[in-house]
């Protein structure tokens, strides 16, 4: 189970998630060049990701998890936090700790595979930043994550 620990020196919380070491891919030592191979985040591969929790751009009457989106949000397959369990907080000496309960989502900022945020139009930037704001608002209002840090 992941946990949150407060760093008393810099007064901020950090996530400790040892089980993330069991992820299927480690960081590559060599720099990788972008390829146009299979990508689970590209349009048409929506069934290769967990079901979306939000999307922007697709027609309101369109089916979920289908192409047509401009920004899409899915749960992370290898989350650093768990959405299951109850928040338990404890102090150990000068250290504060709590169970790592929360959400870990992936925001897919564009349907274009090799797209770069630096090339975003003002409209795309507004849509993407708005998506981040909306997801933060939705998670803040989710009763499963009601606790004070």
PDB file of C-alpha atoms in Angstrom:
ATOM      1  CA  UNK A   1       0.000   0.000   0.000  1.00  0.00           C
ATOM      2  CA  UNK A   2       1.463   3.381  -0.926  1.00  0.00           C
ATOM      3  CA  UNK A   3       1.816   6.000   1.758  1.00  0.00           C
ATOM      4  CA  UNK A   4       2.321   9.726   2.068  1.00  0.00           C
ATOM      5  CA  UNK A   5       5.111  11.031   4.270  1.00  0.00           C
ATOM      6  CA  UNK A   6       5.675  14.621   5.268  1.00  0.00           C
ATOM      7  CA  UNK A   7       9.209  15.878   4.811  1.00  0.00           C
ATOM      8  CA  UNK A   8       9.685  18.082   7.895  1.00  0.00           C
ATOM      9  CA  UNK A   9      12.677  19.870   6.386  1.00  0.00           C
ATOM     10  CA  UNK A  10      10.885  21.326   3.371  1.00  0.00           C
ATOM     11  CA  UNK A  11       7.352  20.957   4.813  1.00  0.00           C
ATOM     12  CA  UNK A  12       5.848  19.030   1.907  1.00  0.00           C
ATOM     13  CA  UNK A  13       4.257  15.635   1.401  1.00  0.00           C
ATOM     14  CA  UNK A  14       5.874  12.955  -0.775  1.00  0.00           C
ATOM     15  CA  UNK A  15       4.478   9.676  -2.098  1.00  0.00           C
ATOM     16  CA  UNK A  16       6.250   6.441  -1.206  1.00  0.00           C
ATOM     17  CA  UNK A  17       5.009   3.679  -3.508  1.00  0.00           C
ATOM     18  CA  UNK A  18       7.393   0.712  -3.349  1.00  0.00           C
ATOM     19  CA  UNK A  19       5.081  -1.479  -5.439  1.00  0.00           C
ATOM     20  CA  UNK A  20       5.663   0.779  -8.441  1.00  0.00           C
ATOM     21  CA  UNK A  21       9.071  -0.931  -8.698  1.00  0.00           C
ATOM     22  CA  UNK A  22       7.192  -3.909 -10.129  1.00  0.00           C
ATOM     23  CA  UNK A  23       6.139  -1.983 -13.233  1.00  0.00           C
ATOM     24  CA  UNK A  24       6.683  -3.884 -16.494  1.00  0.00           C
ATOM     25  CA  UNK A  25       9.107  -1.360 -18.001  1.00  0.00           C
ATOM     26  CA  UNK A  26      12.052   0.375 -16.387  1.00  0.00           C
ATOM     27  CA  UNK A  27      13.534   3.634 -17.528  1.00  0.00           C
ATOM     28  CA  UNK A  28      15.754   3.283 -20.557  1.00  0.00           C
ATOM     29  CA  UNK A  29      19.390   4.313 -20.265  1.00  0.00           C
ATOM     30  CA  UNK A  30      19.622   5.306 -23.913  1.00  0.00           C
ATOM     31  CA  UNK A  31      17.608   8.172 -25.350  1.00  0.00           C
ATOM     32  CA  UNK A  32      14.774   6.860 -27.463  1.00  0.00           C
ATOM     33  CA  UNK A  33      13.707   8.450 -30.706  1.00  0.00           C
ATOM     34  CA  UNK A  34       9.968   8.848 -31.201  1.00  0.00           C
ATOM     35  CA  UNK A  35       8.435   6.159 -33.375  1.00  0.00           C
ATOM     36  CA  UNK A  36       5.075   5.861 -35.021  1.00  0.00           C
ATOM     37  CA  UNK A  37       4.503   2.299 -33.753  1.00  0.00           C
ATOM     38  CA  UNK A  38       1.603   1.171 -31.600  1.00  0.00           C
ATOM     39  CA  UNK A  39       0.460   3.703 -29.007  1.00  0.00           C
ATOM     40  CA  UNK A  40      -2.431   2.925 -26.622  1.00  0.00           C
ATOM     41  CA  UNK A  41      -3.131   6.666 -26.311  1.00  0.00           C
ATOM     42  CA  UNK A  42      -3.742   7.296 -30.027  1.00  0.00           C
ATOM     43  CA  UNK A  43      -7.300   7.576 -31.424  1.00  0.00           C
ATOM     44  CA  UNK A  44      -8.704   4.186 -32.359  1.00  0.00           C
ATOM     45  CA  UNK A  45      -6.912   2.470 -29.442  1.00  0.00           C
ATOM     46  CA  UNK A  46      -9.276   3.640 -26.712  1.00  0.00           C
ATOM     47  CA  UNK A  47     -10.003   0.017 -25.805  1.00  0.00           C
ATOM     48  CA  UNK A  48      -6.309  -0.471 -24.929  1.00  0.00           C
ATOM     49  CA  UNK A  49      -6.517   1.881 -21.937  1.00  0.00           C
ATOM     50  CA  UNK A  50      -8.660   1.732 -18.817  1.00  0.00           C
ATOM     51  CA  UNK A  51     -12.112   3.267 -19.437  1.00  0.00           C
ATOM     52  CA  UNK A  52     -11.970   7.047 -19.632  1.00  0.00           C
ATOM     53  CA  UNK A  53     -13.066   9.110 -16.657  1.00  0.00           C
ATOM     54  CA  UNK A  54     -13.397  12.315 -18.679  1.00  0.00           C
ATOM     55  CA  UNK A  55     -12.970  13.637 -22.213  1.00  0.00           C
ATOM     56  CA  UNK A  56     -13.301  16.920 -24.067  1.00  0.00           C
ATOM     57  CA  UNK A  57     -14.076  17.396 -27.752  1.00  0.00           C
ATOM     58  CA  UNK A  58     -16.190  14.361 -28.638  1.00  0.00           C
ATOM     59  CA  UNK A  59     -19.861  14.952 -29.423  1.00  0.00           C
ATOM     60  CA  UNK A  60     -22.058  14.633 -26.335  1.00  0.00           C
ATOM     61  CA  UNK A  61     -24.170  11.912 -27.958  1.00  0.00           C
ATOM     62  CA  UNK A  62     -21.123   9.842 -29.013  1.00  0.00           C
ATOM     63  CA  UNK A  63     -20.198   6.616 -27.236  1.00  0.00           C
ATOM     64  CA  UNK A  64     -17.551   6.767 -24.502  1.00  0.00           C
ATOM     65  CA  UNK A  65     -14.075   5.369 -25.215  1.00  0.00           C
ATOM     66  CA  UNK A  66     -14.272   6.086 -28.942  1.00  0.00           C
ATOM     67  CA  UNK A  67     -12.306   8.440 -31.236  1.00  0.00           C
ATOM     68  CA  UNK A  68     -13.282  12.087 -31.663  1.00  0.00           C
ATOM     69  CA  UNK A  69     -11.830  13.464 -28.405  1.00  0.00           C
ATOM     70  CA  UNK A  70      -9.375  16.354 -28.122  1.00  0.00           C
ATOM     71  CA  UNK A  71      -8.327  15.701 -24.493  1.00  0.00           C
ATOM     72  CA  UNK A  72      -8.900  12.401 -22.687  1.00  0.00           C
ATOM     73  CA  UNK A  73      -8.346  11.270 -19.067  1.00  0.00           C
ATOM     74  CA  UNK A  74      -7.903   7.643 -18.009  1.00  0.00           C
ATOM     75  CA  UNK A  75      -6.859   5.997 -14.735  1.00  0.00           C
ATOM     76  CA  UNK A  76      -3.156   5.095 -14.586  1.00  0.00           C
ATOM     77  CA  UNK A  77      -2.666   1.335 -15.010  1.00  0.00           C
ATOM     78  CA  UNK A  78       0.217   1.500 -12.508  1.00  0.00           C
ATOM     79  CA  UNK A  79      -0.959   4.098  -9.970  1.00  0.00           C
ATOM     80  CA  UNK A  80       1.265   5.608  -7.292  1.00  0.00           C
ATOM     81  CA  UNK A  81      -1.825   5.991  -5.086  1.00  0.00           C
ATOM     82  CA  UNK A  82      -4.686   3.632  -4.307  1.00  0.00           C
ATOM     83  CA  UNK A  83      -8.338   4.603  -4.564  1.00  0.00           C
ATOM     84  CA  UNK A  84      -9.241   1.734  -2.222  1.00  0.00           C
ATOM     85  CA  UNK A  85      -8.999   1.746   1.547  1.00  0.00           C
ATOM     86  CA  UNK A  86      -9.379   4.349   4.230  1.00  0.00           C
ATOM     87  CA  UNK A  87      -7.116   7.225   5.095  1.00  0.00           C
ATOM     88  CA  UNK A  88      -5.147   6.461   8.212  1.00  0.00           C
ATOM     89  CA  UNK A  89      -2.884   9.146   9.601  1.00  0.00           C
ATOM     90  CA  UNK A  90      -0.185   8.694  12.225  1.00  0.00           C
ATOM     91  CA  UNK A  91       2.782  10.480  13.681  1.00  0.00           C
ATOM     92  CA  UNK A  92       6.092   8.775  14.313  1.00  0.00           C
ATOM     93  CA  UNK A  93       8.427  11.071  16.201  1.00  0.00           C
ATOM     94  CA  UNK A  94       8.854  14.193  14.124  1.00  0.00           C
ATOM     95  CA  UNK A  95       7.404  12.491  11.032  1.00  0.00           C
ATOM     96  CA  UNK A  96       3.787  12.490   9.835  1.00  0.00           C
ATOM     97  CA  UNK A  97       2.532   9.664   7.630  1.00  0.00           C
ATOM     98  CA  UNK A  98      -0.783   8.689   6.086  1.00  0.00           C
ATOM     99  CA  UNK A  99      -2.027   5.949   3.805  1.00  0.00           C
ATOM    100  CA  UNK A 100      -1.628   6.724   0.110  1.00  0.00           C
ATOM    101  CA  UNK A 101      -5.280   7.064  -0.803  1.00  0.00           C
ATOM    102  CA  UNK A 102      -6.010   9.162  -3.854  1.00  0.00           C
ATOM    103  CA  UNK A 103      -6.272   9.086  -7.621  1.00  0.00           C
ATOM    104  CA  UNK A 104      -3.555   8.787 -10.247  1.00  0.00           C
ATOM    105  CA  UNK A 105      -4.780   9.656 -13.713  1.00  0.00           C
ATOM    106  CA  UNK A 106      -3.227  10.098 -17.147  1.00  0.00           C
ATOM    107  CA  UNK A 107      -4.227  13.216 -19.092  1.00  0.00           C
ATOM    108  CA  UNK A 108      -3.843  12.607 -22.825  1.00  0.00           C
ATOM    109  CA  UNK A 109      -3.447  16.158 -24.059  1.00  0.00           C
ATOM    110  CA  UNK A 110      -3.839  15.558 -27.788  1.00  0.00           C
ATOM    111  CA  UNK A 111      -5.020  12.866 -30.187  1.00  0.00           C
ATOM    112  CA  UNK A 112      -1.924  13.550 -32.329  1.00  0.00           C
ATOM    113  CA  UNK A 113       0.836  11.051 -31.471  1.00  0.00           C
ATOM    114  CA  UNK A 114       3.931  13.252 -31.901  1.00  0.00           C
ATOM    115  CA  UNK A 115       2.239  16.484 -30.826  1.00  0.00           C
ATOM    116  CA  UNK A 116       4.159  18.835 -28.510  1.00  0.00           C
ATOM    117  CA  UNK A 117       2.490  21.182 -26.013  1.00  0.00           C
ATOM    118  CA  UNK A 118       4.857  23.931 -27.170  1.00  0.00           C
ATOM    119  CA  UNK A 119       2.999  23.868 -30.505  1.00  0.00           C
ATOM    120  CA  UNK A 120      -0.460  24.241 -28.932  1.00  0.00           C
ATOM    121  CA  UNK A 121      -2.804  26.901 -30.219  1.00  0.00           C
ATOM    122  CA  UNK A 122      -4.380  29.211 -27.626  1.00  0.00           C
ATOM    123  CA  UNK A 123      -7.603  27.200 -27.965  1.00  0.00           C
ATOM    124  CA  UNK A 124      -5.791  23.877 -27.325  1.00  0.00           C
ATOM    125  CA  UNK A 125      -3.957  25.379 -24.352  1.00  0.00           C
ATOM    126  CA  UNK A 126      -7.242  26.598 -22.863  1.00  0.00           C
ATOM    127  CA  UNK A 127      -8.864  23.181 -23.364  1.00  0.00           C
ATOM    128  CA  UNK A 128      -5.931  21.284 -21.796  1.00  0.00           C
ATOM    129  CA  UNK A 129      -5.491  23.597 -18.799  1.00  0.00           C
ATOM    130  CA  UNK A 130      -9.274  23.542 -18.333  1.00  0.00           C
ATOM    131  CA  UNK A 131      -9.168  19.732 -18.286  1.00  0.00           C
ATOM    132  CA  UNK A 132      -6.519  19.748 -15.544  1.00  0.00           C
ATOM    133  CA  UNK A 133      -8.542  22.250 -13.512  1.00  0.00           C
ATOM    134  CA  UNK A 134     -11.734  20.224 -13.928  1.00  0.00           C
ATOM    135  CA  UNK A 135     -10.052  16.949 -12.893  1.00  0.00           C
ATOM    136  CA  UNK A 136      -8.515  18.587  -9.810  1.00  0.00           C
ATOM    137  CA  UNK A 137     -11.920  20.043  -8.914  1.00  0.00           C
ATOM    138  CA  UNK A 138     -13.680  16.692  -9.424  1.00  0.00           C
ATOM    139  CA  UNK A 139     -11.149  14.812  -7.309  1.00  0.00           C
ATOM    140  CA  UNK A 140     -11.207  17.456  -4.580  1.00  0.00           C
ATOM    141  CA  UNK A 141     -14.999  17.052  -4.374  1.00  0.00           C
ATOM    142  CA  UNK A 142     -14.858  13.219  -4.370  1.00  0.00           C
ATOM    143  CA  UNK A 143     -15.891  12.066  -0.871  1.00  0.00           C
ATOM    144  CA  UNK A 144     -13.449   9.127  -1.036  1.00  0.00           C
ATOM    145  CA  UNK A 145     -10.593  11.597  -0.814  1.00  0.00           C
ATOM    146  CA  UNK A 146     -11.869  13.805   2.015  1.00  0.00           C
ATOM    147  CA  UNK A 147      -8.948  14.480   4.292  1.00  0.00           C
ATOM    148  CA  UNK A 148      -6.839  17.425   5.245  1.00  0.00           C
ATOM    149  CA  UNK A 149      -3.122  17.526   4.717  1.00  0.00           C
TER     150      UNK A 149
END
